[in-house]
Amino acid sequence: MIIDLIDKLYKTNYLEHDELVYLIYNMDEYGKEYLFEKANKIRMKTYGSKVYMRGLIEFTNYCKKGCKYCGINVANKNIERYRLNIEEILQCCEIGYDLGYRTFVLQGGEDDYYTDEMMIEIIKTIKDKYLDVAITLSIGEKSYESYEKYFKAGADRYLLRHETADVKLFKKIHTNSYYKNRMKCLWNLKKIGYQVGAGFMVGIPSQTKEDLAKDILFLKELEPEMVGIGPFIPHKDTIYKDEQAGTLEDTITMIALTRLFLPYSLLPATTALGTIDPLGSEKGLKAGANVVMPNLSPTSVREKYSLYDGKICTGDEAAECRNCIEKRIVSAGFSVDMSRGDHINWRKRYD
Ligand code: SAM
């Protein structure tokens, strides 16, 4: 029955809610192996063995949001806050560009210090200097107007994980972030024309298998170009400090299912996945992931951008990260692609 459902998903890229819940509940070792094999087969058909590299710049750990799971949430008084100025951000880009990166991901907490005008200046300066790079923003929930301004300034992509598609669970794990608004933001980003990244955490305290099925069916409806799926990992300064982290197996199962539901999506093997298992990145790639996001932030701030405990690679210079991840990609049987790495159907949508 499990194998039949995986075959059906492979052929049609869709399962009904009850079928998906059944599959997640009854997934055994053999089923997982079969699922990973099918997910890898689809990714080989769509993107081949290429793994796209994105240079991640974590430019602020100030945040006005109170996400209960997150180490940089506003209530955490134990962390040293930092902000990078435009020169420091440009320096990260310069190092990244020289290492071959053609996508820069600017990520941060929700920090109103960076006004729209500042963000526009940052985006325009990078795009003027580097004509062949893509900019991905990941700076949280903003108004339609702000998203539109960034897009017009040259931002290409936007990552905003939906975190969980279950309203009740969303409410439980957030204080001043609201499900409706987060979803509205995602639809707004799509409407404006960004390549959009949604995504969710696996293993959030009290999350059920039905919740995970909802996540995947929500993604199928939204059809984002990118999907970030990573395990929840506790942070010592949050109320979830004593909770269990999400597991590698559950996370890569969700990655593989997402690959089958959305064959053309760009799916990162996340840093959180590499944090919970030394071979997490490789296993993620083998289950259908095709993006990695090595860190370009200055090493002096890496530890301070601590969303969860045990974050890897905080001491490595950008060049070391670049080389280390390349080795991992190649050893897992894939190849590094340093191009912009747009979604395969992207141009078709606009040409
Ligand atoms: N502020 C932006 C936003 O809200 O999208 C981007 C930064 S936010 C810190 C990036 C992502 O980190 C979140 O979408 C969340 O899924 C992830 N994250 C935060 N805390 C985490 C934890 N304890 N374990 C795993 N992932 C976590």
Tab-separated table of C-alpha atoms and ligand atoms in Angstrom:
chain	number	residue	atom	x	y	z
A	1	MET	CA	0.000	0.000	0.000
A	2	ILE	CA	2.811	2.430	0.930
A	3	ILE	CA	4.697	1.589	-2.241
A	4	ASP	CA	1.521	2.030	-4.308
A	5	LEU	CA	1.017	5.468	-2.807
A	6	ILE	CA	4.629	6.476	-3.494
A	7	ASP	CA	4.235	5.250	-7.085
A	8	LYS	CA	1.035	7.252	-7.442
A	9	LEU	CA	2.763	10.351	-6.062
A	10	TYR	CA	5.708	9.817	-8.389
A	11	LYS	CA	3.411	9.620	-11.401
A	12	THR	CA	0.906	12.345	-10.544
A	13	ASN	CA	2.799	14.630	-8.135
A	14	TYR	CA	-0.253	14.565	-5.917
A	15	LEU	CA	-1.929	12.640	-3.125
A	16	GLU	CA	-5.208	13.371	-1.384
A	17	HIS	CA	-5.026	14.466	2.252
A	18	ASP	CA	-6.040	11.066	3.654
A	19	GLU	CA	-3.580	9.232	1.424
A	20	LEU	CA	-0.751	11.521	2.481
A	21	VAL	CA	-1.582	11.166	6.173
A	22	TYR	CA	-1.722	7.379	5.736
A	23	LEU	CA	1.651	7.418	4.011
A	24	ILE	CA	3.310	9.534	6.706
A	25	TYR	CA	1.832	7.395	9.514
A	26	ASN	CA	2.821	4.113	7.974
A	27	MET	CA	6.199	4.955	6.501
A	28	ASP	CA	8.635	2.157	7.316
A	29	GLU	CA	12.335	1.719	6.518
A	30	TYR	CA	11.699	0.061	3.164
A	31	GLY	CA	9.145	2.733	2.251
A	32	LYS	CA	11.614	5.494	3.103
A	33	GLU	CA	14.341	4.012	0.951
A	34	TYR	CA	11.871	3.680	-1.912
A	35	LEU	CA	10.661	7.262	-1.370
A	36	PHE	CA	14.200	8.704	-1.337
A	37	GLU	CA	15.035	6.786	-4.505
A	38	LYS	CA	11.973	8.174	-6.293
A	39	ALA	CA	12.630	11.717	-5.036
A	40	ASN	CA	16.209	11.538	-6.266
A	41	LYS	CA	15.027	10.186	-9.609
A	42	ILE	CA	12.665	13.134	-10.079
A	43	ARG	CA	15.332	15.654	-9.125
A	44	MET	CA	17.681	14.026	-11.659
A	45	LYS	CA	14.986	14.498	-14.315
A	46	THR	CA	14.355	18.153	-13.404
A	47	TYR	CA	17.686	19.646	-12.289
A	48	GLY	CA	20.096	16.771	-12.836
A	49	SER	CA	22.961	16.309	-10.392
A	50	LYS	CA	23.495	20.070	-9.914
A	51	VAL	CA	23.490	21.554	-6.445
A	52	TYR	CA	23.071	25.319	-6.395
A	53	MET	CA	25.168	27.367	-4.024
A	54	ARG	CA	23.790	30.454	-2.244
A	55	GLY	CA	25.945	32.752	-0.151
A	56	LEU	CA	24.172	33.505	3.115
A	57	ILE	CA	24.719	36.885	4.783
A	58	GLU	CA	23.143	37.116	8.233
A	59	PHE	CA	23.181	40.869	8.539
A	60	THR	CA	21.247	41.516	11.758
A	61	ASN	CA	20.188	39.485	14.771
A	62	TYR	CA	17.929	42.212	16.137
A	63	CYS	CA	14.319	41.078	15.923
A	64	LYS	CA	11.033	42.556	17.068
A	65	LYS	CA	9.236	39.222	16.815
A	66	GLY	CA	8.667	36.806	19.673
A	67	CYS	CA	8.796	33.435	17.911
A	68	LYS	CA	9.001	31.133	20.914
A	69	TYR	CA	11.365	28.630	19.280
A	70	CYS	CA	13.895	31.127	17.970
A	71	GLY	CA	17.114	32.087	19.742
A	72	ILE	CA	17.125	35.659	18.418
A	73	ASN	CA	13.546	36.428	19.476
A	74	VAL	CA	12.999	39.828	21.084
A	75	ALA	CA	12.632	38.402	24.582
A	76	ASN	CA	16.103	36.879	24.654
A	77	LYS	CA	18.258	39.179	26.750
A	78	ASN	CA	21.217	36.789	26.800
A	79	ILE	CA	22.493	37.414	23.313
A	80	GLU	CA	24.736	40.117	22.055
A	81	ARG	CA	22.939	41.892	19.223
A	82	TYR	CA	24.700	43.067	16.063
A	83	ARG	CA	23.999	44.797	12.790
A	84	LEU	CA	26.151	44.912	9.675
A	85	ASN	CA	26.357	48.249	7.880
A	86	ILE	CA	26.237	48.540	4.117
A	87	GLU	CA	30.031	48.481	3.782
A	88	GLU	CA	30.231	45.280	5.819
A	89	ILE	CA	27.464	43.691	3.755
A	90	LEU	CA	29.264	44.689	0.551
A	91	GLN	CA	32.479	43.197	1.874
A	92	CYS	CA	30.683	39.855	2.361
A	93	CYS	CA	29.402	40.122	-1.227
A	94	GLU	CA	32.881	40.871	-2.533
A	95	ILE	CA	34.354	37.837	-0.815
A	96	GLY	CA	31.413	35.759	-2.007
A	97	TYR	CA	31.601	36.978	-5.581
A	98	ASP	CA	35.314	36.174	-5.722
A	99	LEU	CA	34.537	32.677	-4.465
A	100	GLY	CA	32.088	32.295	-7.350
A	101	TYR	CA	28.726	32.896	-5.659
A	102	ARG	CA	26.027	34.388	-7.880
A	103	THR	CA	23.234	34.448	-5.317
A	104	PHE	CA	23.389	36.420	-2.088
A	105	VAL	CA	20.808	35.707	0.561
A	106	LEU	CA	20.346	38.647	2.908
A	107	GLN	CA	18.778	37.275	6.053
A	108	GLY	CA	17.981	38.816	9.386
A	109	GLY	CA	15.558	39.235	12.223
A	110	GLU	CA	12.719	41.700	11.728
A	111	ASP	CA	14.738	44.804	12.393
A	112	ASP	CA	13.114	48.183	11.690
A	113	TYR	CA	16.519	49.876	11.957
A	114	TYR	CA	16.847	48.945	8.271
A	115	THR	CA	14.236	51.241	6.747
A	116	ASP	CA	12.869	50.560	3.278
A	117	GLU	CA	15.176	53.274	1.975
A	118	MET	CA	18.198	51.526	3.481
A	119	MET	CA	17.161	48.166	2.092
A	120	ILE	CA	16.671	49.721	-1.341
A	121	GLU	CA	20.122	51.271	-1.168
A	122	ILE	CA	21.666	47.932	-0.173
A	123	ILE	CA	19.841	46.060	-2.959
A	124	LYS	CA	20.631	48.645	-5.638
A	125	THR	CA	24.287	48.924	-4.651
A	126	ILE	CA	24.787	45.163	-4.859
A	127	LYS	CA	22.910	44.876	-8.158
A	128	ASP	CA	24.797	47.822	-9.706
A	129	LYS	CA	28.107	46.316	-8.724
A	130	TYR	CA	27.359	42.725	-9.691
A	131	LEU	CA	25.199	42.524	-12.776
A	132	ASP	CA	24.979	38.735	-12.809
A	133	VAL	CA	23.878	38.026	-9.247
A	134	ALA	CA	20.474	37.270	-7.781
A	135	ILE	CA	19.450	38.744	-4.450
A	136	THR	CA	17.293	36.776	-2.089
A	137	LEU	CA	15.777	38.599	0.863
A	138	SER	CA	14.721	36.910	4.076
A	139	ILE	CA	13.703	39.652	6.462
A	140	GLY	CA	10.246	38.596	7.542
A	141	GLU	CA	6.776	40.023	7.290
A	142	LYS	CA	6.449	43.391	5.550
A	143	SER	CA	3.693	45.357	3.820
A	144	TYR	CA	2.826	44.770	0.169
A	145	GLU	CA	4.276	48.203	-0.589
A	146	SER	CA	7.631	47.421	1.024
A	147	TYR	CA	7.922	44.079	-0.787
A	148	GLU	CA	7.116	45.840	-4.036
A	149	LYS	CA	9.762	48.512	-3.444
A	150	TYR	CA	12.470	45.911	-2.796
A	151	PHE	CA	11.422	44.017	-5.910
A	152	LYS	CA	11.570	47.151	-8.038
A	153	ALA	CA	15.004	47.892	-6.578
A	154	GLY	CA	16.216	44.539	-7.911
A	155	ALA	CA	15.517	41.842	-5.309
A	156	ASP	CA	14.768	38.590	-7.125
A	157	ARG	CA	13.673	36.132	-4.477
A	158	TYR	CA	12.175	36.120	-0.995
A	159	LEU	CA	12.343	33.431	1.670
A	160	LEU	CA	9.545	33.439	4.203
A	161	ARG	CA	8.856	30.074	5.710
A	162	HIS	CA	5.239	29.583	6.664
A	163	GLU	CA	6.671	27.656	9.697
A	164	THR	CA	3.542	25.505	10.079
A	165	ALA	CA	0.343	25.365	8.063
A	166	ASP	CA	-1.728	24.519	11.120
A	167	VAL	CA	-3.405	27.636	12.532
A	168	LYS	CA	-3.535	26.371	16.124
A	169	LEU	CA	0.082	25.264	16.171
A	170	PHE	CA	1.152	28.536	14.557
A	171	LYS	CA	-0.633	30.456	17.316
A	172	LYS	CA	0.921	28.297	20.007
A	173	ILE	CA	4.533	28.932	18.941
A	174	HIS	CA	4.314	32.642	18.138
A	175	THR	CA	3.511	35.699	20.196
A	176	ASN	CA	3.269	38.661	17.826
A	177	SER	CA	3.210	36.880	14.486
A	178	TYR	CA	-0.110	35.838	12.984
A	179	TYR	CA	-0.915	32.969	10.646
A	180	LYS	CA	-3.196	35.048	8.436
A	181	ASN	CA	-0.617	37.750	7.943
A	182	ARG	CA	2.228	35.315	7.259
A	183	MET	CA	0.107	33.603	4.592
A	184	LYS	CA	-0.965	36.955	3.162
A	185	CYS	CA	2.693	37.955	2.884
A	186	LEU	CA	3.483	34.797	0.913
A	187	TRP	CA	0.648	35.388	-1.544
A	188	ASN	CA	1.668	39.053	-1.873
A	189	LEU	CA	5.251	38.058	-2.675
A	190	LYS	CA	3.971	35.746	-5.388
A	191	LYS	CA	1.711	38.406	-6.828
A	192	ILE	CA	4.573	40.914	-7.009
A	193	GLY	CA	6.677	38.467	-8.994
A	194	TYR	CA	9.353	37.201	-6.625
A	195	GLN	CA	10.649	33.661	-6.746
A	196	VAL	CA	9.135	32.726	-3.405
A	197	GLY	CA	10.429	30.411	-0.725
A	198	ALA	CA	8.061	28.992	1.891
A	199	GLY	CA	8.844	26.157	4.257
A	200	PHE	CA	8.433	24.643	7.683
A	201	MET	CA	10.137	23.134	10.687
A	202	VAL	CA	9.860	19.429	11.415
A	203	GLY	CA	9.498	18.291	15.031
A	204	ILE	CA	8.081	21.481	16.557
A	205	PRO	CA	6.861	20.556	20.070
A	206	SER	CA	3.338	19.070	19.816
A	207	GLN	CA	3.389	18.987	15.985
A	208	THR	CA	1.431	16.009	14.607
A	209	LYS	CA	1.773	14.001	11.415
A	210	GLU	CA	-1.480	15.586	10.213
A	211	ASP	CA	0.189	18.988	10.658
A	212	LEU	CA	3.054	17.857	8.424
A	213	ALA	CA	0.589	16.647	5.794
A	214	LYS	CA	-1.046	20.078	5.929
A	215	ASP	CA	2.342	21.691	5.359
A	216	ILE	CA	2.898	19.730	2.186
A	217	LEU	CA	-0.615	20.291	0.859
A	218	PHE	CA	-0.301	24.008	1.582
A	219	LEU	CA	2.940	24.067	-0.424
A	220	LYS	CA	1.201	22.295	-3.289
A	221	GLU	CA	-1.416	25.040	-3.282
A	222	LEU	CA	1.051	27.936	-3.027
A	223	GLU	CA	3.520	26.426	-5.496
A	224	PRO	CA	6.560	28.295	-4.206
A	225	GLU	CA	9.768	28.191	-6.217
A	226	MET	CA	11.805	27.325	-3.108
A	227	VAL	CA	11.004	25.324	0.013
A	228	GLY	CA	13.120	25.416	3.181
A	229	ILE	CA	12.502	22.413	5.400
A	230	GLY	CA	14.598	21.925	8.504
A	231	PRO	CA	14.352	20.211	11.872
A	232	PHE	CA	13.269	22.242	14.884
A	233	ILE	CA	16.275	22.429	17.233
A	234	PRO	CA	15.907	23.747	20.788
A	235	HIS	CA	17.717	26.910	21.864
A	236	LYS	CA	18.913	27.222	25.441
A	237	ASP	CA	17.341	30.652	26.002
A	238	THR	CA	13.835	29.741	24.840
A	239	ILE	CA	10.918	28.043	26.587
A	240	TYR	CA	11.530	25.044	24.347
A	241	LYS	CA	15.068	24.533	25.667
A	242	ASP	CA	14.316	21.068	27.064
A	243	GLU	CA	12.316	19.823	24.097
A	244	GLN	CA	13.485	17.162	21.627
A	245	ALA	CA	14.838	18.282	18.284
A	246	GLY	CA	13.161	17.115	15.076
A	247	THR	CA	14.829	14.026	13.620
A	248	LEU	CA	16.944	13.656	10.513
A	249	GLU	CA	14.728	10.848	9.224
A	250	ASP	CA	11.498	12.813	9.573
A	251	THR	CA	13.054	15.887	7.974
A	252	ILE	CA	14.445	14.119	4.947
A	253	THR	CA	11.163	12.262	4.533
A	254	MET	CA	9.442	15.655	4.282
A	255	ILE	CA	12.063	16.876	1.804
A	256	ALA	CA	11.518	13.809	-0.364
A	257	LEU	CA	7.725	14.148	-0.249
A	258	THR	CA	8.031	17.821	-1.187
A	259	ARG	CA	10.287	16.937	-4.130
A	260	LEU	CA	7.589	14.560	-5.373
A	261	PHE	CA	4.747	17.055	-4.865
A	262	LEU	CA	6.744	19.945	-6.384
A	263	PRO	CA	9.221	18.361	-8.824
A	264	TYR	CA	10.713	21.673	-9.956
A	265	SER	CA	11.210	23.268	-6.554
A	266	LEU	CA	14.577	24.410	-5.276
A	267	LEU	CA	15.065	22.600	-1.974
A	268	PRO	CA	17.939	23.423	0.346
A	269	ALA	CA	19.704	20.898	2.512
A	270	THR	CA	19.531	23.325	5.445
A	271	THR	CA	22.181	24.218	8.007
A	272	ALA	CA	19.842	22.876	10.699
A	273	LEU	CA	19.892	19.492	8.947
A	274	GLY	CA	23.696	19.552	8.977
A	275	THR	CA	23.555	20.512	12.655
A	276	ILE	CA	21.547	17.506	13.851
A	277	ASP	CA	23.629	14.964	11.927
A	278	PRO	CA	27.191	15.121	10.621
A	279	LEU	CA	25.947	13.642	7.333
A	280	GLY	CA	22.700	15.619	7.324
A	281	SER	CA	23.525	17.664	4.209
A	282	GLU	CA	24.500	14.615	2.177
A	283	LYS	CA	21.399	12.713	3.265
A	284	GLY	CA	19.226	15.726	2.420
A	285	LEU	CA	20.716	15.890	-1.070
A	286	LYS	CA	20.151	12.198	-1.614
A	287	ALA	CA	16.498	12.648	-0.585
A	288	GLY	CA	15.889	15.283	-3.261
A	289	ALA	CA	17.414	18.556	-1.993
A	290	ASN	CA	19.376	20.549	-4.578
A	291	VAL	CA	20.526	23.769	-2.888
A	292	VAL	CA	23.019	24.588	-0.146
A	293	MET	CA	23.536	27.912	1.581
A	294	PRO	CA	27.080	28.261	2.900
A	295	ASN	CA	27.735	31.144	5.234
A	296	LEU	CA	29.318	34.392	4.047
A	297	SER	CA	28.708	36.330	7.273
A	298	PRO	CA	31.842	37.611	9.016
A	299	THR	CA	33.071	34.948	11.454
A	300	SER	CA	32.924	37.579	14.230
A	301	VAL	CA	29.100	37.536	14.139
A	302	ARG	CA	28.326	33.922	13.204
A	303	GLU	CA	27.882	32.704	16.799
A	304	LYS	CA	25.581	35.609	17.531
A	305	TYR	CA	23.132	34.585	14.829
A	306	SER	CA	22.100	31.659	16.967
A	307	LEU	CA	18.616	30.548	16.082
A	308	TYR	CA	19.169	27.176	17.784
A	309	ASP	CA	21.907	25.426	19.770
A	310	GLY	CA	24.907	23.776	18.148
A	311	LYS	CA	24.845	25.661	14.830
A	312	ILE	CA	27.672	24.331	12.647
A	313	CYS	CA	30.466	26.130	10.766
A	314	THR	CA	30.486	29.228	12.988
A	315	GLY	CA	34.282	29.407	12.983
A	316	ASP	CA	34.947	28.734	9.308
A	317	GLU	CA	35.948	31.474	6.922
A	318	ALA	CA	33.781	31.798	3.788
A	319	ALA	CA	36.397	30.059	1.638
A	320	GLU	CA	36.593	27.111	4.048
A	321	CYS	CA	32.788	26.755	4.005
A	322	ARG	CA	32.814	26.883	0.219
A	323	ASN	CA	35.431	24.128	-0.053
A	324	CYS	CA	33.992	21.948	2.692
A	325	ILE	CA	30.516	21.949	1.185
A	326	GLU	CA	31.872	21.279	-2.298
A	327	LYS	CA	33.634	18.165	-0.992
A	328	ARG	CA	30.417	16.983	0.632
A	329	ILE	CA	28.372	17.569	-2.512
A	330	VAL	CA	30.840	15.687	-4.685
A	331	SER	CA	31.225	12.817	-2.215
A	332	ALA	CA	27.444	12.422	-2.193
A	333	GLY	CA	27.549	11.998	-5.980
A	334	PHE	CA	26.394	15.464	-7.052
A	335	SER	CA	28.051	18.459	-8.694
A	336	VAL	CA	28.415	22.095	-7.624
A	337	ASP	CA	26.681	24.748	-9.710
A	338	MET	CA	27.749	28.316	-8.984
A	339	SER	CA	25.310	30.018	-11.381
A	340	ARG	CA	22.349	32.116	-10.210
A	341	GLY	CA	20.352	28.908	-10.186
A	342	ASP	CA	16.910	30.290	-10.882
A	343	HIS	CA	13.840	28.093	-10.741
A	344	ILE	CA	13.659	26.113	-13.966
A	345	ASN	CA	10.324	27.575	-15.074
A	346	TRP	CA	11.157	31.084	-14.010
A	347	ARG	CA	11.950	32.606	-17.374
A	348	LYS	CA	9.016	30.812	-18.984
A	349	ARG	CA	6.697	32.664	-16.605
A	350	TYR	CA	7.968	36.062	-17.702
A	351	ASP	CA	9.251	35.706	-21.256
B	1	SAM	N1	13.081	36.989	10.181
B	1	SAM	C1	12.949	36.232	8.994
B	1	SAM	C2	11.676	35.437	8.989
B	1	SAM	O1	10.892	35.539	9.920
B	1	SAM	O2	11.426	34.734	8.029
B	1	SAM	C3	14.137	35.356	8.686
B	1	SAM	C4	14.975	34.910	9.813
B	1	SAM	S1	14.287	33.549	10.709
B	1	SAM	C5	15.349	33.490	12.078
B	1	SAM	C6	14.777	32.180	9.673
B	1	SAM	C7	14.182	30.827	9.993
B	1	SAM	O3	14.880	30.242	11.076
B	1	SAM	C8	12.757	30.779	10.415
B	1	SAM	O4	11.900	30.823	9.306
B	1	SAM	C9	12.665	29.465	11.206
B	1	SAM	O5	12.042	28.437	10.464
B	1	SAM	C10	14.139	29.119	11.480
B	1	SAM	N2	14.350	28.868	12.923
B	1	SAM	C11	14.247	29.749	13.920
B	1	SAM	N3	14.438	29.133	15.113
B	1	SAM	C12	14.664	27.836	14.840
B	1	SAM	C13	14.899	26.680	15.652
B	1	SAM	N4	14.936	26.763	16.973
B	1	SAM	N5	15.101	25.502	15.028
B	1	SAM	C14	15.079	25.421	13.689
B	1	SAM	N6	14.834	26.459	12.878
B	1	SAM	C15	14.626	27.666	13.441
